[in-house]
Coordinates of C-alpha atoms in Angstrom, one line a residue:
Chain A
X833 CA -21.0 -1.0 -3.9
X834 CA -22.5 0.8 -7.3
X835 CA -19.8 1.8 -9.8
X836 CA -20.1 5.4 -10.4
X837 CA -19.2 5.0 -6.3
X838 CA -15.8 2.8 -7.2
X839 CA -15.5 6.0 -9.8
X840 CA -15.9 9.1 -8.2
X841 CA -12.8 7.7 -5.3
X842 CA -10.4 7.8 -8.4
X843 CA -12.1 10.9 -9.6
X844 CA -10.6 12.2 -5.7
X845 CA -6.9 10.3 -6.6
X846 CA -6.9 13.2 -9.5
X847 CA -4.5 16.0 -9.5
X848 CA -4.2 19.4 -8.2
X849 CA -3.2 22.2 -11.2
X850 CA -0.5 22.8 -8.7
X851 CA 0.3 19.6 -8.4
X852 CA 0.1 18.8 -12.2
X853 CA 2.4 22.7 -12.2
X854 CA 4.5 21.9 -10.1
X855 CA 5.9 18.4 -11.3
X856 CA 5.8 20.4 -15.2
X857 CA 8.0 22.6 -14.0
X858 CA 10.8 19.9 -12.3
X859 CA 10.4 17.9 -15.0
X860 CA 11.3 20.9 -17.4
X861 CA 14.5 22.0 -15.1
X862 CA 17.6 20.3 -15.6
X863 CA 18.4 16.7 -14.0
X864 CA 20.2 18.6 -11.2
X865 CA 18.0 20.3 -9.6
X866 CA 15.0 17.7 -9.4
X867 CA 15.9 15.3 -7.5
X868 CA 15.5 16.2 -4.3
X869 CA 19.0 14.5 -2.5
X870 CA 21.1 15.7 -5.0
X871 CA 20.5 19.6 -3.5
X872 CA 21.4 17.8 0.1
X873 CA 24.2 17.0 -1.8
X874 CA 25.3 20.4 -3.2
X875 CA 24.4 21.6 0.7
X876 CA 26.4 18.9 1.9
X877 CA 29.9 20.1 -0.1
X878 CA 29.4 22.9 1.3
X879 CA 29.1 21.6 4.4
X880 CA 31.6 19.3 5.3
X881 CA 34.6 20.5 3.1
X882 CA 36.7 21.4 5.2
X883 CA 35.8 17.9 7.8
X884 CA 38.0 15.1 9.0
X885 CA 36.8 11.7 8.2
X886 CA 38.5 8.9 10.2
X887 CA 37.5 5.1 10.3
X888 CA 38.6 3.7 12.7
X889 CA 37.6 -0.5 12.5
X890 CA 38.6 -3.9 15.0
X891 CA 37.9 -7.0 14.7
X892 CA 35.9 -8.4 18.4
X893 CA 34.4 -11.4 19.4
X894 CA 30.7 -11.5 19.8
X895 CA 30.0 -12.2 23.7
X896 CA 26.3 -11.5 24.5
X897 CA 23.5 -9.4 22.8
X898 CA 23.2 -5.7 23.7
X899 CA 20.1 -5.5 25.4
X900 CA 18.3 -2.4 22.9
X901 CA 18.4 -6.0 19.8
X902 CA 17.2 -8.2 22.7
X903 CA 13.9 -5.3 23.6
X904 CA 13.4 -4.5 19.8
X905 CA 13.2 -8.9 19.2
X906 CA 10.8 -9.0 22.5
X907 CA 13.0 -11.0 24.3
X908 CA 15.3 -10.7 27.5
X909 CA 18.6 -12.2 28.8
X910 CA 17.2 -15.6 28.4
X911 CA 17.3 -15.7 25.1
X912 CA 19.8 -14.1 23.9
X913 CA 22.6 -16.9 23.9
X914 CA 19.8 -18.4 20.8
X915 CA 21.9 -15.0 19.1
X916 CA 24.9 -15.0 19.4
X917 CA 25.7 -18.1 16.9
X918 CA 23.3 -15.4 14.8
X919 CA 25.8 -12.4 15.2
X920 CA 28.9 -11.3 13.5
X921 CA 31.8 -10.0 15.5
X922 CA 32.1 -6.1 14.8
X923 CA 33.1 -2.3 16.5
X924 CA 32.9 -0.4 13.8
X925 CA 33.3 3.3 14.8
X926 CA 33.2 6.1 11.7
X927 CA 34.0 10.2 12.5
X928 CA 33.0 12.9 10.3
X929 CA 32.5 16.2 10.9
X930 CA 33.1 16.2 14.8
X931 CA 30.2 13.1 15.2
X932 CA 30.9 9.9 16.2
X933 CA 29.5 7.0 14.5
X934 CA 29.6 3.4 15.9
X935 CA 28.3 -0.3 15.5
X936 CA 28.1 -2.2 18.2
X937 CA 26.6 -5.2 16.6
X938 CA 25.3 -6.9 13.7
X939 CA 23.1 -9.6 13.6
X940 CA 22.7 -12.4 10.5
X941 CA 20.5 -14.9 8.9
X942 CA 19.5 -16.1 5.9
X943 CA 16.8 -13.6 4.8
X944 CA 18.2 -10.4 7.4
X945 CA 21.0 -8.2 8.8
X946 CA 20.1 -6.4 11.1
X947 CA 22.5 -3.5 12.5
X948 CA 22.6 -1.4 15.7
X949 CA 24.7 1.3 16.0
X950 CA 25.4 4.7 18.1
X951 CA 25.6 8.5 17.1
X952 CA 26.9 11.0 19.5
X953 CA 26.9 15.2 17.8
X954 CA 29.2 16.8 19.6
X955 CA 28.7 18.1 23.0
X956 CA 25.4 20.8 22.9
X957 CA 23.7 19.2 19.5
X958 CA 20.3 18.7 21.0
X959 CA 19.1 15.6 18.0
X960 CA 15.4 15.6 18.8
X961 CA 14.2 12.0 18.0
X962 CA 11.3 12.3 18.7
X963 CA 10.9 14.0 15.8
X964 CA 8.9 11.3 13.3
X965 CA 10.6 10.7 10.0
X966 CA 13.9 12.3 11.1
X967 CA 16.8 9.4 9.3
X968 CA 19.8 9.3 7.8
X969 CA 20.4 8.7 4.4
X970 CA 21.2 4.9 5.3
X971 CA 21.7 1.8 2.8
X972 CA 23.5 -1.0 2.5
X973 CA 25.2 -3.1 -0.8
X974 CA 26.6 -6.6 -0.6
X975 CA 30.3 -6.3 -1.8
X976 CA 32.2 -9.8 -3.5
X977 CA 35.3 -11.0 -3.7
X978 CA 37.1 -9.0 -5.8
X979 CA 35.8 -5.6 -4.2
X980 CA 32.1 -4.8 -6.7
X981 CA 29.1 -4.7 -5.1
X982 CA 26.9 -6.8 -5.9
X983 CA 23.7 -6.5 -7.1
X984 CA 21.5 -8.9 -6.5
X985 CA 18.8 -10.6 -9.0
X986 CA 16.4 -9.7 -7.0
X987 CA 15.8 -6.3 -5.1
X988 CA 15.8 -5.7 -1.2
X989 CA 14.6 -3.5 1.6
X990 CA 15.5 -1.5 4.3
X991 CA 14.5 -0.6 7.5
X992 CA 15.4 1.8 9.6
X993 CA 14.7 2.3 13.3
X994 CA 15.6 5.6 16.2
X995 CA 14.7 3.3 19.5
X996 CA 14.2 5.7 22.5
X997 CA 17.5 5.4 24.1
X998 CA 15.6 7.8 27.4
X999 CA 16.5 11.2 26.4
X1000 CA 15.2 12.4 23.5
X1001 CA 16.9 15.7 23.5
X1002 CA 20.3 15.0 23.7
X1003 CA 23.1 15.1 21.1
X1004 CA 23.0 11.2 21.2
X1005 CA 20.7 8.0 19.0
X1006 CA 20.4 5.2 18.7
X1007 CA 19.8 3.7 14.8
X1008 CA 18.6 0.5 14.7
X1009 CA 19.3 -0.5 10.7
X1010 CA 17.9 -3.5 8.9
X1011 CA 18.1 -5.0 5.4
X1012 CA 16.2 -7.8 3.6
X1013 CA 17.6 -9.3 0.5
X1014 CA 14.4 -10.5 -1.1
X1015 CA 16.1 -14.0 -1.9
X1016 CA 18.4 -13.7 0.9
X1017 CA 21.9 -13.7 1.5
X1018 CA 23.3 -16.3 -0.9
X1019 CA 25.8 -18.7 0.1
X1020 CA 27.1 -18.9 -3.5
X1021 CA 27.4 -15.0 -4.6
X1022 CA 31.2 -15.0 -2.1
X1023 CA 30.5 -11.6 -0.5
X1024 CA 33.7 -10.4 1.7
X1025 CA 32.2 -7.5 3.1
X1026 CA 28.7 -5.1 3.7
X1027 CA 29.3 -2.1 2.8
X1028 CA 27.1 0.3 5.1
X1029 CA 26.8 4.0 3.5
X1030 CA 25.7 6.8 6.1
X1031 CA 25.1 10.0 4.6
X1032 CA 23.3 13.2 7.1
X1033 CA 21.2 13.5 9.3
X1034 CA 18.2 15.1 7.7
X1035 CA 14.1 15.3 8.1
X1036 CA 12.2 14.4 5.6
X1037 CA 9.1 16.0 5.0
X1038 CA 6.2 16.4 2.3
X1039 CA 5.4 19.9 1.0
X1040 CA 2.9 20.5 -2.3
X1041 CA 6.0 20.4 -4.2
X1042 CA 7.0 17.1 -3.7
X1043 CA 9.5 15.3 -0.7
X1044 CA 12.4 17.2 0.9
X1045 CA 14.9 16.3 3.2
X1046 CA 16.0 19.3 5.1
X1047 CA 19.7 18.5 6.7
X1048 CA 19.8 18.2 10.0
X1049 CA 23.5 17.7 10.7
X1050 CA 26.0 16.9 7.6
X1051 CA 28.6 14.4 7.2
X1052 CA 29.6 11.2 6.0
X1053 CA 29.8 7.9 8.3
X1054 CA 29.7 5.0 5.8
X1055 CA 31.9 2.3 7.1
X1056 CA 32.8 -2.1 5.7
X1057 CA 31.2 -4.5 7.8
X1058 CA 33.2 -7.9 7.2
X1059 CA 31.1 -10.8 5.9
X1060 CA 32.4 -13.3 8.1
X1061 CA 28.7 -15.0 8.8
X1062 CA 27.7 -18.7 8.5
X1063 CA 23.9 -19.3 8.3
X1064 CA 23.0 -21.2 11.6
X1065 CA 19.4 -21.6 10.1
X1066 CA 17.1 -24.7 9.3
X1067 CA 15.6 -25.3 6.2
X1068 CA 12.7 -27.3 5.2
X1069 CA 12.2 -28.7 1.2
X1070 CA 8.4 -30.2 1.2
X1071 CA 8.3 -29.7 -2.2
X1072 CA 4.0 -30.3 -1.2
X1073 CA 1.3 -29.1 -3.7
X1074 CA -0.8 -26.4 -1.2
X1075 CA -2.5 -25.5 -3.6
X1076 CA -3.9 -25.0 -7.2
X1077 CA -4.3 -21.0 -9.1
X1078 CA -5.7 -20.8 -12.6
X1079 CA -5.9 -24.6 -12.6
X1080 CA -2.0 -25.2 -11.9
X1081 CA -0.5 -26.8 -8.4
X1082 CA 1.5 -23.9 -6.4
X1083 CA 4.5 -25.9 -4.5
X1084 CA 5.8 -25.3 -1.7
X1085 CA 9.1 -25.9 -2.2
X1086 CA 11.1 -24.3 1.4
X1087 CA 10.4 -23.2 4.7
X1088 CA 13.1 -21.4 6.9
X1089 CA 13.7 -21.1 10.3
X1090 CA 16.2 -18.7 12.4
X1091 CA 15.8 -17.8 16.0
X1092 CA 14.4 -14.4 14.8
X1093 CA 12.7 -15.0 11.0
X1094 CA 10.3 -17.3 9.3
X1095 CA 10.8 -17.2 5.0
X1096 CA 8.2 -19.1 3.1
X1097 CA 8.9 -20.1 -0.7
X1098 CA 6.4 -20.8 -2.7
X1099 CA 6.5 -21.7 -6.8
X1100 CA 3.5 -21.4 -9.5
X1101 CA 4.5 -21.5 -12.8
X1102 CA 3.2 -17.1 -12.5
X1103 CA 4.7 -16.8 -9.3
X1104 CA 3.6 -13.0 -9.1
X1105 CA -0.3 -14.6 -9.9
X1106 CA 0.5 -15.9 -6.1
X1107 CA -0.9 -13.3 -3.7
X1108 CA -4.5 -14.6 -5.5
X1109 CA -4.9 -17.5 -3.8
X1110 CA -1.8 -16.9 -0.6
X1111 CA -3.6 -15.4 2.1
X1112 CA -0.2 -14.6 3.5
X1113 CA -1.6 -12.3 7.3
X1114 CA -2.9 -16.6 8.0
X1115 CA 0.1 -17.8 8.5
X1116 CA 0.0 -19.3 11.4
X1117 CA 3.6 -21.2 13.7
X1118 CA 3.2 -23.5 15.5
X1119 CA 6.2 -25.3 18.3
X1120 CA 6.8 -29.4 18.2
X1121 CA 5.5 -28.8 22.4
X1122 CA 2.0 -26.9 20.3
X1123 CA 3.0 -23.7 21.3
X1124 CA 2.1 -21.4 18.6
X1125 CA 4.5 -18.7 18.1
X1126 CA 3.7 -14.8 17.3
X1127 CA 5.1 -13.6 13.8
X1128 CA 4.7 -10.8 12.0
X1129 CA 4.8 -10.6 8.3
X1130 CA 7.8 -7.9 7.0
X1131 CA 7.9 -8.0 3.6
X1132 CA 5.5 -8.2 0.3
X1133 CA 7.4 -7.0 -2.2
X1134 CA 8.8 -11.1 -2.8
X1135 CA 7.0 -13.2 -5.9
X1136 CA 8.7 -15.7 -4.4
X1137 CA 9.4 -15.5 -0.4
X1138 CA 7.2 -14.5 2.5
X1139 CA 9.3 -13.1 5.2
X1140 CA 7.6 -12.9 8.7
X1141 CA 10.1 -12.2 12.7
X1142 CA 9.4 -13.8 15.7
X1143 CA 7.5 -11.7 17.6
X1144 CA 10.1 -13.6 20.1
X1145 CA 13.6 -15.5 20.5
X1146 CA 13.2 -18.9 19.5
X1147 CA 15.4 -21.6 19.1
X1148 CA 14.8 -23.2 15.8
X1149 CA 15.2 -27.3 16.6
X1150 CA 11.9 -26.4 19.3
X1151 CA 9.6 -26.3 15.7
X1152 CA 11.1 -29.7 14.8
X1153 CA 8.0 -31.6 14.4
X1154 CA 6.0 -28.9 14.9
X1155 CA 3.5 -27.8 12.2
X1156 CA 3.2 -24.2 9.7
X1157 CA -0.6 -23.3 8.4
X1158 CA -1.5 -21.5 5.8
X1159 CA -4.2 -20.8 3.8
X1160 CA -4.6 -21.0 -0.1
X1161 CA -7.4 -20.7 -2.7
X1162 CA -9.6 -20.3 1.0
X1163 CA -8.1 -23.8 2.0
X1164 CA -6.2 -24.6 5.7
X1165 CA -2.5 -26.8 4.8
X1166 CA -0.9 -28.5 7.6
X1167 CA 2.6 -28.7 7.0
X1168 CA 4.5 -30.7 9.3
X1169 CA 7.9 -29.3 10.5
X1170 CA 9.3 -32.9 10.6
X1171 CA 12.7 -32.7 8.4
X1172 CA 14.2 -29.3 9.5
X1173 CA 17.7 -29.7 9.4
X1174 CA 21.0 -26.7 8.9
X1175 CA 21.2 -25.0 5.9
X1176 CA 24.9 -25.2 6.0
Chain B
X180 CA 18.1 13.9 -26.3
X181 CA 14.3 12.6 -28.1
X182 CA 12.9 13.6 -30.4
X183 CA 10.4 15.6 -29.0
X184 CA 10.5 19.6 -28.6
X185 CA 9.9 21.0 -25.2
X186 CA 6.5 22.1 -26.4
X187 CA 5.4 18.3 -28.2
X188 CA 7.1 17.2 -24.3
X189 CA 5.3 20.0 -22.6
X190 CA 1.7 18.7 -24.7
X191 CA 2.0 15.2 -24.1
X192 CA 2.4 15.4 -20.6
X193 CA -0.4 18.3 -20.6
X194 CA -2.6 15.3 -22.3
X195 CA -1.9 13.2 -19.9
X196 CA -0.3 13.8 -16.6
X197 CA -3.8 12.6 -15.0
X198 CA -4.1 10.1 -16.1
X199 CA -0.2 8.8 -14.9
X200 CA -0.8 10.3 -12.2
X201 CA -3.8 8.4 -11.3
X202 CA -2.4 4.8 -12.2
X203 CA 0.7 6.2 -10.4
X204 CA -1.1 6.9 -7.1
X205 CA -3.4 3.9 -7.7
X206 CA -0.4 2.1 -7.5
X207 CA 2.1 3.6 -4.6
X208 CA -0.6 5.0 -2.1
X209 CA 0.7 7.8 -1.7
X210 CA 1.2 11.4 -3.3
X211 CA 4.7 11.8 -3.0
X212 CA 6.0 9.1 -4.5
X213 CA 3.2 9.0 -7.2
X214 CA 4.5 12.8 -8.1
X215 CA 8.1 11.1 -8.4
X216 CA 7.1 8.1 -10.3
X217 CA 4.9 10.2 -13.1
X218 CA 7.9 12.6 -12.9
X219 CA 10.0 9.2 -14.3
X220 CA 7.5 8.0 -16.6
X221 CA 7.6 12.2 -18.5
X222 CA 11.1 11.8 -18.2
X223 CA 11.1 8.7 -20.4
X224 CA 9.0 10.2 -23.2
X225 CA 11.9 13.1 -22.9
X226 CA 14.4 10.3 -24.0
X227 CA 12.3 8.2 -26.5
X228 CA 14.0 8.3 -30.4
X229 CA 11.5 7.5 -31.5
X230 CA 7.9 10.0 -31.8
X231 CA 4.2 7.8 -31.0
X232 CA 2.4 6.6 -33.7
X233 CA -1.1 8.1 -32.2
X234 CA -2.3 9.1 -29.6
X235 CA -3.8 5.7 -28.3
X236 CA -0.2 4.7 -29.0
X237 CA 0.9 7.4 -26.3
X238 CA -1.7 6.6 -24.0
X239 CA -1.0 2.3 -23.7
X240 CA 2.8 3.7 -23.6
X241 CA 2.5 6.0 -20.8
X242 CA 0.3 3.5 -18.8
X243 CA 2.6 1.0 -18.9
X244 CA 5.6 2.9 -18.8
X245 CA 4.3 4.3 -15.4
X246 CA 3.1 0.3 -14.1
X247 CA 6.9 -0.4 -14.3
X248 CA 8.1 2.1 -12.8
X249 CA 5.7 1.8 -9.7
X250 CA 6.6 -1.4 -9.9
X251 CA 10.8 -0.5 -9.9
X252 CA 10.1 2.0 -7.4
X253 CA 8.2 0.1 -5.2
X254 CA 11.5 -2.5 -5.4
X255 CA 13.6 0.3 -4.4
X256 CA 15.0 0.3 -0.2
X257 CA 13.3 3.0 0.9
X258 CA 9.7 2.0 0.2
X259 CA 9.8 -0.3 3.2
X260 CA 9.8 3.4 5.0
X261 CA 6.3 2.6 5.2
X262 CA 6.1 6.1 6.4
X263 CA 3.8 7.5 4.3
X264 CA 1.1 5.6 5.1
X265 CA -2.0 7.9 6.3
X266 CA -0.3 10.3 3.6
X267 CA -4.0 10.1 1.8
X268 CA -5.7 11.6 4.7
X269 CA -5.1 15.1 3.2
X270 CA -7.5 14.4 -0.1
X271 CA -11.0 15.5 -0.1
X272 CA -13.0 13.3 -0.6
X273 CA -16.5 14.1 -2.1
X274 CA -17.9 11.7 0.4
X275 CA -17.0 10.8 3.4
X276 CA -17.5 7.0 2.0
X277 CA -15.0 7.2 -0.6
X278 CA -12.6 7.4 2.3
X279 CA -13.3 3.7 3.6
X280 CA -13.5 2.9 -0.3
X281 CA -10.2 4.2 -0.7
X282 CA -8.8 2.2 2.5
X283 CA -10.0 -1.3 0.8
X284 CA -8.9 -0.7 -3.0
X285 CA -6.1 0.1 -0.7
X286 CA -5.7 -3.1 0.8
X287 CA -6.0 -5.0 -2.8
X288 CA -2.6 -6.2 -4.4
X289 CA -1.3 -3.8 -6.5
X290 CA -2.0 -6.0 -10.1
X291 CA -6.4 -5.4 -8.8
X292 CA -5.8 -1.8 -8.1
X293 CA -4.6 -1.6 -12.0
X294 CA -7.2 -3.5 -13.5
X295 CA -10.1 -1.7 -11.4
X296 CA -8.9 1.9 -12.6
X297 CA -8.4 0.6 -15.9
X298 CA -11.4 -1.0 -16.3
X299 CA -14.1 1.0 -14.5
X300 CA -12.7 4.6 -14.2
X301 CA -10.6 4.4 -17.8
X302 CA -13.4 2.1 -19.2
X303 CA -10.9 0.1 -20.8
X304 CA -12.3 -4.1 -21.8
X305 CA -10.9 -6.9 -20.2
X306 CA -9.1 -8.3 -23.8
X307 CA -7.2 -5.0 -24.5
X308 CA -6.0 -4.6 -20.8
X309 CA -4.5 -8.4 -21.7
X310 CA -3.2 -6.6 -24.6
X311 CA -1.3 -3.4 -23.0
X312 CA -0.1 -4.9 -20.4
X313 CA 1.1 -7.7 -22.5
X314 CA -0.7 -10.4 -20.1
X315 CA -3.1 -13.4 -20.6
X316 CA -7.2 -12.3 -21.1
X317 CA -7.7 -14.6 -18.7
X318 CA -5.9 -13.9 -16.1
X319 CA -6.9 -9.7 -16.8
X320 CA -10.5 -11.5 -16.2
X321 CA -9.3 -13.4 -13.6
X322 CA -7.7 -10.5 -11.9
X323 CA -11.3 -8.6 -12.0
X324 CA -13.3 -10.9 -10.1
X325 CA -11.3 -11.1 -7.8
X326 CA -10.6 -7.2 -7.4
X327 CA -14.3 -7.4 -7.0
X328 CA -14.7 -10.1 -4.9
X329 CA -12.0 -8.8 -2.1
X330 CA -13.9 -5.5 -2.2
X331 CA -16.8 -6.4 -1.6
X332 CA -16.4 -8.8 0.9
X333 CA -13.5 -5.8 2.4
X334 CA -16.8 -2.9 2.8
X335 CA -19.2 -5.6 3.1
X336 CA -17.4 -6.2 6.6
X337 CA -16.2 -2.3 7.4
X338 CA -20.3 -2.3 7.1
X339 CA -20.1 0.1 4.0
X340 CA -23.8 0.3 2.7
X341 CA -25.8 -0.9 5.5
X342 CA -27.2 2.4 7.0

């Protein structure tokens, strides 16, 4: 490829005159007007000023894993028992604007929180779950023992998926939400609860003048999820040199495994450069009996960690004696998983 | 409130929006987020408490601020919603193969994409990029080499230039 071909491609990334003007117009307006979500909030004030919000929470005992979560993780009832150890006892219902948001299940390991909820709008409402980009304004905060929002040093991610509930045009939605803290939930952080913010079902779309959120159903179904979790994962700290970068060692410091997840932590004096040598798409997890466990990378944003979903639920103790195979700088490195121990 | 008048802000914007937007698009890989990031960068200009020393300082500050803003945005929660994976499909490529080149550039790590853009498109020397971004010059050169190598391999794998 010639340089002019590369530059021709970069040329095509230039903004149009209309884009340039639209962004300038937004910039010079007041801040209140320029942020699309603010527009939504204004509508909300009008729309739900008289709405009644009722929150009721009740403790529950985890007796089983919802079939819909099992399907999401590609597993059946035979693996359900493995997930019970990751489940928080929740049965939380919030109601606003005539709609009910019911959190029925929460699963946690050190690097992920997965939540299943059902949203039911008043009878006769049509919520078209086939619409792409239909999503709640939904995110989570960690709450410490003082009741304040705890902001970890590293970032975190949120994923939201509407599950097929068999009737895409009724008044009901099933939502699966995941919070993925980059460095994991830390026992030392003294967490008390997870504050789940759930507001407004909206249809997100993009126009020439930017991103828009068209309200579909307004309300506030936020709630608190008590943090009663114990980390049931296994980990090993090989502290093994797995490659070189810029003349310095790349060290594998931790491998974490739960029934749902694999997290790999590498260390180098320039963590941000690890992506130059670590081929995160070429990671192979093999169990103690030689079976390959399929995995999917989820989060590439952390400089320190690489996080994977296991594509099937597995008892992490089955990985004892197995192998983690990494590709670093083009070289294949096998890490024996011999010393997996409970993290707590 | 910053030191610049509305007219001065608009002049800075007109001089630099294309550059800032392109950097944001190279890093964010989708149009709405690139626009949001570029808007925020110029919002920061409005808040500046002292004027830029000269046009070069202005340009370098905007490049670094755009990089930092995109880095921040990429760490935010909505980044992983990923509904924008095909947001560049709407771009009018001069040649159909440009879309293929973009696909392969977009697959590179963000640091590689940025040095490719600054070096080849904006014409900055690697030492200048290093000084601007606060990196070691050898790191920047290494990233450039890696980016070229990976891009070549990816394009070859896609059959680019073989017909």
